[in-house]
XYZ file of C-alpha atoms in Angstrom:
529
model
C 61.074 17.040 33.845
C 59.394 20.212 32.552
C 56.888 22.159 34.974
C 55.410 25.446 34.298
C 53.626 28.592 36.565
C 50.442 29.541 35.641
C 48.233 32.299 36.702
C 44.895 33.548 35.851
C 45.877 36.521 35.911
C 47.738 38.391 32.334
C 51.286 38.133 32.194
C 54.361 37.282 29.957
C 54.599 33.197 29.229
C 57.003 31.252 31.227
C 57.134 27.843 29.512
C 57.332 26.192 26.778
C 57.910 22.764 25.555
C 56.856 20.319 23.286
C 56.784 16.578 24.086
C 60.248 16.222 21.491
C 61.915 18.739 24.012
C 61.887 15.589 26.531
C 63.590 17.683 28.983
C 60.841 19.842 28.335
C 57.244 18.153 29.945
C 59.403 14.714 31.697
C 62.130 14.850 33.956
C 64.379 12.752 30.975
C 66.031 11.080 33.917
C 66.636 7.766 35.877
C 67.890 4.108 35.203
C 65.186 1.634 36.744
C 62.122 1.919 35.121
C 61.035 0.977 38.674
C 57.035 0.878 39.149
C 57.486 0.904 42.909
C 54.907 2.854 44.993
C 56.458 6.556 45.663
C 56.400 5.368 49.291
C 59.165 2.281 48.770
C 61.266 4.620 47.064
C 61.342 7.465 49.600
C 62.906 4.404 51.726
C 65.158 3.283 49.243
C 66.562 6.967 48.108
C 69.585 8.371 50.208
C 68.999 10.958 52.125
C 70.501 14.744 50.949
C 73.161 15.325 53.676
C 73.438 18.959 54.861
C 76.449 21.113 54.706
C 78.347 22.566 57.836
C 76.763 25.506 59.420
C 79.563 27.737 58.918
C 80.613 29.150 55.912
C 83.907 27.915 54.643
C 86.907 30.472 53.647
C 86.823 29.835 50.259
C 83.516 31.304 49.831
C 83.614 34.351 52.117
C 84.383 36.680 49.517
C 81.333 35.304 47.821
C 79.128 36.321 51.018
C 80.905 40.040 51.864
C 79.802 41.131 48.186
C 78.435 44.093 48.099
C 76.132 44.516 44.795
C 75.315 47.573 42.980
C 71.790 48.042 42.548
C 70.462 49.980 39.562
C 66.672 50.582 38.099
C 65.551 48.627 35.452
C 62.724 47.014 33.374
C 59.777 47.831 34.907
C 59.472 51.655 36.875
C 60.155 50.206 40.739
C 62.300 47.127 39.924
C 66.094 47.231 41.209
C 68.375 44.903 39.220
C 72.334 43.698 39.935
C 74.758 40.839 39.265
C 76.153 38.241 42.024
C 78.503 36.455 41.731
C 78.721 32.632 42.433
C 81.411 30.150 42.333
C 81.560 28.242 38.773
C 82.715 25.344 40.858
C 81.997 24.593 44.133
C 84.421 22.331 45.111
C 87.436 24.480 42.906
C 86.087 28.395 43.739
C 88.701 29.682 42.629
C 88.488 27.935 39.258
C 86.364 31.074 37.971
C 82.634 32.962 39.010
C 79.721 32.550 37.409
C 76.860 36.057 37.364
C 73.863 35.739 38.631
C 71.184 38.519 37.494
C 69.428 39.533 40.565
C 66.265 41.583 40.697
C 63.963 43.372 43.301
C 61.047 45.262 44.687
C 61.207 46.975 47.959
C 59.130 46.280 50.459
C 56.377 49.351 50.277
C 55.181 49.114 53.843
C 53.189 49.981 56.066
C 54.306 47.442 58.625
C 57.375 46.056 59.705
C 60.063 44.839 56.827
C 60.162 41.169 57.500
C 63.271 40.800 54.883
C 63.803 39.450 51.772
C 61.207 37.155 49.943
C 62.688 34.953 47.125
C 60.709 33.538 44.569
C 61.278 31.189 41.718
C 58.706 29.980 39.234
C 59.515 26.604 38.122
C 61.040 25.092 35.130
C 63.455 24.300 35.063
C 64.506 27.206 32.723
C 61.869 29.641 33.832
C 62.519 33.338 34.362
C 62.370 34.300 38.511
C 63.451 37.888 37.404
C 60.766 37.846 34.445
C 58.609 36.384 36.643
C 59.175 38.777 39.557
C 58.285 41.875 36.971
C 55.810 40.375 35.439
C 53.560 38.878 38.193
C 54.920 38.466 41.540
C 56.189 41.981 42.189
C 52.543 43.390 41.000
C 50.764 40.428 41.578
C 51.663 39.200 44.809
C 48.774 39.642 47.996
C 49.770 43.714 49.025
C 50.196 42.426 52.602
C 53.089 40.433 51.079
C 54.476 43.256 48.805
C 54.155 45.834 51.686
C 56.237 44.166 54.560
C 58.761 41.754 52.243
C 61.438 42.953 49.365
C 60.853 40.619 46.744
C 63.723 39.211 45.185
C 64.137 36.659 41.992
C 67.442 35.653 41.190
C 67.529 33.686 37.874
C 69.332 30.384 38.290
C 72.371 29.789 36.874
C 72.309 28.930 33.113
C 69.103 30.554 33.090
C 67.842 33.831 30.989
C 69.691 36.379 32.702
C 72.100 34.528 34.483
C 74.690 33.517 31.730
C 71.859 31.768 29.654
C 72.254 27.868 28.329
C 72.295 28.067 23.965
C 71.640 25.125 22.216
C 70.195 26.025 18.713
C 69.081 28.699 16.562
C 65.356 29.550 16.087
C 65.613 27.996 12.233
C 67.271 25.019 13.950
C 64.498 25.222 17.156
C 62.149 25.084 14.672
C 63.031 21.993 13.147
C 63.480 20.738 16.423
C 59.877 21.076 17.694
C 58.070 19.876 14.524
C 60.122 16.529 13.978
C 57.814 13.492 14.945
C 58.171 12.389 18.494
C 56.053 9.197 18.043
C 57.806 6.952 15.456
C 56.052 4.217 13.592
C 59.563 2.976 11.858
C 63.002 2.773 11.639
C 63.803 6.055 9.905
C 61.693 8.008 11.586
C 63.040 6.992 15.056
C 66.406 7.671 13.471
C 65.393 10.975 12.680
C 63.940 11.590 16.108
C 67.721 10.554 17.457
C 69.352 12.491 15.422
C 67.323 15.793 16.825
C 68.089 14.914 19.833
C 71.433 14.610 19.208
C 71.774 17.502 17.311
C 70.278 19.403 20.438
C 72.488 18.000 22.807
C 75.685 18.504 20.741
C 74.574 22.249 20.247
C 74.508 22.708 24.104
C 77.765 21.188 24.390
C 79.771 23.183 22.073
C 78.241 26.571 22.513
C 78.442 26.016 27.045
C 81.395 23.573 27.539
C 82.425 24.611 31.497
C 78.882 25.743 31.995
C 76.857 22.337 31.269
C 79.008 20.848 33.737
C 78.022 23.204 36.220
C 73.570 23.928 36.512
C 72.698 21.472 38.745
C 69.681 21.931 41.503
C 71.916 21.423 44.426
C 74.550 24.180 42.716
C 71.643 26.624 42.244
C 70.645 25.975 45.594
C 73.800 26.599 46.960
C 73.843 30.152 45.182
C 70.319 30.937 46.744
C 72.603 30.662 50.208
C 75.036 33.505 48.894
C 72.194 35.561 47.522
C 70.822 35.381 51.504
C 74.127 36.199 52.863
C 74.463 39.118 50.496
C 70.737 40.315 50.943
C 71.852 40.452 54.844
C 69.148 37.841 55.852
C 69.665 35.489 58.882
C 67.363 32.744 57.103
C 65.796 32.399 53.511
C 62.209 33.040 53.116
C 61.015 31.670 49.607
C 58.060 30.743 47.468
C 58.651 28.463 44.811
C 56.310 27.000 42.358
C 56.883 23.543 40.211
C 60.024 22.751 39.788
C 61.559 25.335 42.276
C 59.947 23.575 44.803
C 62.962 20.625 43.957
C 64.846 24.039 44.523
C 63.168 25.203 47.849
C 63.317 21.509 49.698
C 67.226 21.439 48.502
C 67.627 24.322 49.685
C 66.512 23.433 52.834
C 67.858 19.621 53.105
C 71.818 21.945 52.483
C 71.046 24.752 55.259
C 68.116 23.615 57.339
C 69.206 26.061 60.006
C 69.026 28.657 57.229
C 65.649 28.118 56.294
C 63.228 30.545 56.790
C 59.181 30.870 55.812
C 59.430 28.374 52.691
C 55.920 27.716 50.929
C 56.754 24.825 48.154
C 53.529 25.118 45.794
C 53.043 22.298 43.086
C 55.819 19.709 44.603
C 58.135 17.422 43.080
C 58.956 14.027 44.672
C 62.892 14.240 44.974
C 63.355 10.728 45.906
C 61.530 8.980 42.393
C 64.225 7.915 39.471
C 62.990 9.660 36.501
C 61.287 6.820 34.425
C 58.727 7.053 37.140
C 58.790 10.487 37.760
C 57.976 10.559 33.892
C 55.388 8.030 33.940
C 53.699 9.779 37.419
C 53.562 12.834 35.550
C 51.956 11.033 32.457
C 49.441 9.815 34.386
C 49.060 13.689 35.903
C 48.330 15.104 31.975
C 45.416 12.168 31.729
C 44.149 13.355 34.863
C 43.663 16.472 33.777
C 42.732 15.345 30.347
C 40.125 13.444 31.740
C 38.578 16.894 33.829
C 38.690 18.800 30.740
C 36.956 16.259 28.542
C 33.989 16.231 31.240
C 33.952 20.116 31.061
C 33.933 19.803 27.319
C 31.134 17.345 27.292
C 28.527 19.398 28.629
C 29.110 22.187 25.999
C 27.426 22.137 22.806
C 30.797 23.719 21.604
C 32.844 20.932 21.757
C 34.331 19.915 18.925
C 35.800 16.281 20.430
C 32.005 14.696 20.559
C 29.371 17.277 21.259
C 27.402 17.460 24.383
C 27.352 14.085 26.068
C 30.108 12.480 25.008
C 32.189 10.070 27.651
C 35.627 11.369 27.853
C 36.725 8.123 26.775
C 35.152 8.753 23.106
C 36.862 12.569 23.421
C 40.127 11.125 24.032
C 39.713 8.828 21.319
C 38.563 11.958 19.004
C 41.574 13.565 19.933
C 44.394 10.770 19.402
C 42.686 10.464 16.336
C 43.548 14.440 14.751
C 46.894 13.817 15.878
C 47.549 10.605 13.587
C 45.734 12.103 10.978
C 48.060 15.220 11.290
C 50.811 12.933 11.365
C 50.488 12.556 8.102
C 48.989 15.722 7.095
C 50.068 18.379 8.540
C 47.915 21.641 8.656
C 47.963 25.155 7.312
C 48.599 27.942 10.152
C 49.283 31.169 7.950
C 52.511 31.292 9.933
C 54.817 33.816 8.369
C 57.875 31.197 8.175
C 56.016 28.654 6.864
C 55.097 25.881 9.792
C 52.632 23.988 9.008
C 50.568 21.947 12.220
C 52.370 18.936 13.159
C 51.494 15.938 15.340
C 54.401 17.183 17.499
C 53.344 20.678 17.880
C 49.541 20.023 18.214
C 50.101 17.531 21.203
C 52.306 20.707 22.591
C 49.412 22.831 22.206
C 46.727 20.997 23.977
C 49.163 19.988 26.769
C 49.615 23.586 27.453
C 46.063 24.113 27.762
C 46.091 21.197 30.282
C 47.970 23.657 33.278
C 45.281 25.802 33.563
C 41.403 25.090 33.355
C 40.918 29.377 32.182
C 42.766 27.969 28.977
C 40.280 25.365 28.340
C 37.979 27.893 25.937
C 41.250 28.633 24.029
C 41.912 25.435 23.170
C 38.480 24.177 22.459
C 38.468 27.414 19.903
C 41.637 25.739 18.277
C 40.710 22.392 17.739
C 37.744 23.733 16.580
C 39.134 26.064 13.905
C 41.679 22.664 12.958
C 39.306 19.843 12.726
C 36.567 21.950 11.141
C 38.384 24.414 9.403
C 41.570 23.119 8.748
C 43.005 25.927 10.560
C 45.863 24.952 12.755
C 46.881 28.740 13.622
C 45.089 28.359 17.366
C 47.380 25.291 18.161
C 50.509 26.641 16.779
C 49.864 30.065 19.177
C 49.390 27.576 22.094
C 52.480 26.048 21.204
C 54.545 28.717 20.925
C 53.410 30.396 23.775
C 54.383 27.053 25.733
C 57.785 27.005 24.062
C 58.551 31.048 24.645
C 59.096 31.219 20.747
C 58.431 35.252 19.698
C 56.744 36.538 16.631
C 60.009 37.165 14.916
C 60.803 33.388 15.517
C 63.316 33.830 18.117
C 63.405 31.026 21.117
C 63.963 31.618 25.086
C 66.674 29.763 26.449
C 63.889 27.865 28.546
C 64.506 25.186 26.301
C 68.009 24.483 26.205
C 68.165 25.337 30.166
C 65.796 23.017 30.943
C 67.292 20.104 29.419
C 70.877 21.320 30.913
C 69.356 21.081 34.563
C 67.257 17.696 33.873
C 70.222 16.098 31.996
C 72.593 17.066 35.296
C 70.478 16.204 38.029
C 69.522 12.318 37.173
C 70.407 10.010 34.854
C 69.009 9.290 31.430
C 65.597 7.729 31.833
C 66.209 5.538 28.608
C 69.276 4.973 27.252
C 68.551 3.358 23.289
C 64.839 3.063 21.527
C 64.707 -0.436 22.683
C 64.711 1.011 25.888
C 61.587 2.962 25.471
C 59.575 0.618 23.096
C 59.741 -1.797 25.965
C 58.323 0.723 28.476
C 55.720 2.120 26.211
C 52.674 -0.521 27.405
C 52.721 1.384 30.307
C 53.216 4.558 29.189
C 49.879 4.372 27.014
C 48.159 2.563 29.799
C 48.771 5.477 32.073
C 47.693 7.612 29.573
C 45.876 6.484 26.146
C 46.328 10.028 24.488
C 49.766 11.514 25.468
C 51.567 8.429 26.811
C 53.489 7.628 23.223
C 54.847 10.729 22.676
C 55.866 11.222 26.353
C 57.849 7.954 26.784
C 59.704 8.661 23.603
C 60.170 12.192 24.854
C 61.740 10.964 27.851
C 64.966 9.677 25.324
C 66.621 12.702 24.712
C 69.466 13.024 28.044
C 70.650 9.719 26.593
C 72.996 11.624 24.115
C 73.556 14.566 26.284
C 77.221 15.611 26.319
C 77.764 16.202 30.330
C 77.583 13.129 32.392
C 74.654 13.254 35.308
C 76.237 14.258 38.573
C 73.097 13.995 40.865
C 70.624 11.112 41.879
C 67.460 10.882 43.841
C 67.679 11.899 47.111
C 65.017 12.024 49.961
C 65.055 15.382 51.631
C 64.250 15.446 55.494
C 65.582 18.818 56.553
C 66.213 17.881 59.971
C 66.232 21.125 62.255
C 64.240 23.725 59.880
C 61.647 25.586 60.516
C 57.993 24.411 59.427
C 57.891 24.393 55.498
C 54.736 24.104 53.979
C 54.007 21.822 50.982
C 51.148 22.670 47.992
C 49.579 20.134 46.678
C 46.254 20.037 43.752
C 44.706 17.384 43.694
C 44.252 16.891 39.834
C 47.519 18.826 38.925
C 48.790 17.761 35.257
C 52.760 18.274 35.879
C 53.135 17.927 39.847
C 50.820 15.514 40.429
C 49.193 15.632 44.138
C 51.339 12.154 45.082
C 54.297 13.961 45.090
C 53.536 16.660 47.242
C 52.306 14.106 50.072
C 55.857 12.147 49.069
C 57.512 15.406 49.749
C 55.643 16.260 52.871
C 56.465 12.927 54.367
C 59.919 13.376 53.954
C 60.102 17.555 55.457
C 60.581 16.624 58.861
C 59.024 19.855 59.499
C 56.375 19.821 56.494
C 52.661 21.211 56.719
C 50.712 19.600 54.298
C 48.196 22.028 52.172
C 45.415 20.805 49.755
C 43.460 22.426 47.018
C 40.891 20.074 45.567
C 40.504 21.384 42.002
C 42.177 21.379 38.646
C 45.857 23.277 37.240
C 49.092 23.533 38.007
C 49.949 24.774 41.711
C 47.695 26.697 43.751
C 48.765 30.146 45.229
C 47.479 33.343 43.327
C 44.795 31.133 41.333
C 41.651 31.696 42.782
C 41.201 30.345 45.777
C 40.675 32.387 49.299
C 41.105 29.038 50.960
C 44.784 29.061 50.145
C 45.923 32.389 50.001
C 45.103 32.912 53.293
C 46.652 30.570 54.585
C 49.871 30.942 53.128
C 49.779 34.491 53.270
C 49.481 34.225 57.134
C 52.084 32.044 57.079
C 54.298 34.555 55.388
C 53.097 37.814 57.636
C 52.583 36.460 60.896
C 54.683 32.923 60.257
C 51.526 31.200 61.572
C 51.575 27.567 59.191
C 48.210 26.067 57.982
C 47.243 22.668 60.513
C 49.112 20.137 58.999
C 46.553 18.358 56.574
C 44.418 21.260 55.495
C 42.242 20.895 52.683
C 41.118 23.918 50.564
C 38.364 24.048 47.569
């Protein structure tokens, strides 16, 4: 499953993904196809077992490091390398490095320690994130009395980055046709995603084997150690929320001040993840085709349309640029696919501030034939740079998904049978997000996890972040979550995006932040607006 961060506020783009890139928008995971309620499957998932309190000797010389910090990137920022076990259960079978970043707490106040935070993904930058946002960004309270610390996860950017493909390659990747009217051009769609998963495989052999949540979690316990905390103290947003409540379900005496924003359900199989999270981008379809109906700007059915006709607008311009494609003026020669359109309005679908943008786009491409404004969304989602050169957000993301739950489809059959209710949970994006839910069935690494409910028996209270009309988390999952915390505090924001701290909303800054400063947790149940 692909989640992304998003902030109102300017900063570098984290994500990127178009619905081919299933790894990229679905968690392209699980076996059943089960349409059980979230609740029945919280009881039927095994519960994540913790480890023993004390660490054991093959790992000590993992905790007793002692890192070398050193400026870097942005004036203020510290920076150094960790080191991890490759293997857990073989440490001495070789390290992996972990990049490591900083900003010291400023003061006044009392240092309360070390503040971790991770923004999702999986694939996204914590260290790019950390100098781009959160070490700036973050409430001063926060930045005065905690060092901030982002430690990109294994396989990740920094940290001995996942490659897969080229940007030429990456390119042909993202424009191939993820919803296939016939034989050959499902074949074609198999073949990219084979292609993909045989470029991770032969470029990250020992690696693939080795990015899985729980392993990444398990590193986020020696960064602690090393940082000289007695218990982790974390924000994570999307995806490293799945991070955060592993974290705690391993070392729930460990666990410190943990604020999980934008939750993930741990205990779902993946086909329903996917289809949960399809329903989550109609949603939020659905509030931005209201918004767009009472503006005489519109260019999906004017002022006064039902969002019914809008969505039908819409699936319309993609078939018709599914067979032909528009200009963009793009220097390498892209022209506007079906594939990369979709991509561009499900970007805009994280945050409602990007709802102008991408109203200008598809109004420049269905009455200009101008797809430039979708193909900038796009690219911006995927991290693809001006000189055509692709994060490894990509090809990490589909190395953690692939790892941590089994394919969600394994053959075409698979998802052709699944795709009435795909389309019934969402009419506009539900083709081209079943099919993208295909590609970990040719990955070259077999899964090692499955879902697991996380109870974290023994921690300290953990607060979950739920929005109520959130596209990629949607707010089912963070009750699911919250049910299963034995210690969980349960915090609303009624409104529209992804996640909710740093967005906008008084409501539920301030109660987070006093849960950070003064470890006071919001009333179980709290609803913000």
């Amino acid at each position: 499953m692909y989640t992304r961060r998003t902030h109102r506020r300017p900063r570098t783009a984290r994500t990127g993904a178009t619905l081919l890139a299933a790894t990229v928008l679905l968690v392209s995971a699980c076996s059943s196809g089960s349409t059980t309620s979230s609740a029945s499957s919280e009881a039927e998932a095994a519960a994540l077992t913790a480890l023993p309190r004390s660490t054991p000797p093959a790992l000590a010389t993992y905790y007793a490091q002692r890192p070398h910090w050193r400026k870097c990137g942005v004036p203020g920022f510290q920076c150094a390398t960790f080191k991890a076990p490759l293997d857990y259960a073989k440490p001495s079978a070789g390290d992996v490095r972990l990049a490591v970043a900083r900003k010291k707490a400023t003061g006044p106040g009392k240092r309360l320690g070390s503040l971790l935070v991770n923004p999702g993904g999986p694939g996204g930058s914590a260290v790019g994130y950390l100098q781009s946002y959160a070490g700036i960004g973050y409430p001063a309270g926060v930045r005065a009395r905690y060092d901030i610390v982002a430690v990109d996860p294994r396989g990740v950017a920094r940290s001995e980055p996942v490659e897969c493909l080229d940007g030429r390659e990456m390119d042909t990747y993202t424009q191939t046709d993820n919803t296939p009217d016939d034989a050959k051009e499902t074949g074609a769609l198999v073949d990219a995603y084979r292609t993909f998963a045989e470029g991770c495989g032969a470029q990250a052999p020992r690696l693939l084997r080795h990015v899985s949540t729980v392993e990444a979690a398990r590193d986020m316990d020696i960064v602690r150690g090393v940082l000289g905390d007695r218990r982790l103290n974390y924000v994570g947003a999307s995806y490293g929320t799945l991070l955060g409540a592993t974290y705690a379900g391993l070392f729930p005496q460990r666990a410190g001040r943990l604020v999980l924003d934008g939750a993930l359900d741990p205990s779902l199989p993946a086909r329903r993840l996917n289809l949960e999270q399809t329903a989550g981008f109609e949603r939020a379809f659905q509030s931005f085709a209201k918004d767009c109906a009472r503006r005489s700007d519109c260019p999906l059915g004017g002022r006064g349309a039902t969002p019914g006709r809008i969505g039908r607008n819409l699936t319309a311009f993609f078939e018709k640029l599914d067979a032909h494609p528009l200009p963009t003026g793009d220097a390498d020669g892209r022209r506007l696919t079906e594939s990369l359109a979709t991509t561009g309005v499900i970007a805009a679908m994280y945050d409602e501030a990007s709802w102008e943008q991408v109203r200008e786009a598809l109004t420049s491409a269905m009455k200009e034939n101008d797809g430039t404004g979708l193909l900038v969304l796009s690219d911006s989602y995927y991290e693809r740079d001006a000189d055509g050169r692709y994060a490894n957000l990509m090809f990490a993301n589909a190395a953690v998904n692939c790892l941590d739950l089994p394919a969600a489809f394994d053959t075409p059959d698979d998802v052709r049978r699944a795709l009435p209710s795909f389309e019934k949970a969402s009419p506009v994006f539900g083709e081209g997000l079943a099919w993208a839910a295909l590609n970990c069935a040719y990955w070259p690494v077999a899964a090692t996890g499955e879902p697991r409910r996380i109870e974290a028996k023994g921690a300290a209270p953990i607060v979950v972040v739920g929005t109520t009309r959130d596209p990629a988390t949607p707010y089912r999952w963070a009750k699911a979550l919250a049910r299963q915390l034995s210690s969980a505090r349960l915090l609303t924001y009624e409104g529209d995006g992804h996640t909710a701290y740093g967005r906008g909303s008084a409501c539920i800054d301030s109660a987070i932040d006093a849960y950070l400063l003064r470890g006071t947790p919001p009333t179980d149940g709290k609803r913000c607006s």
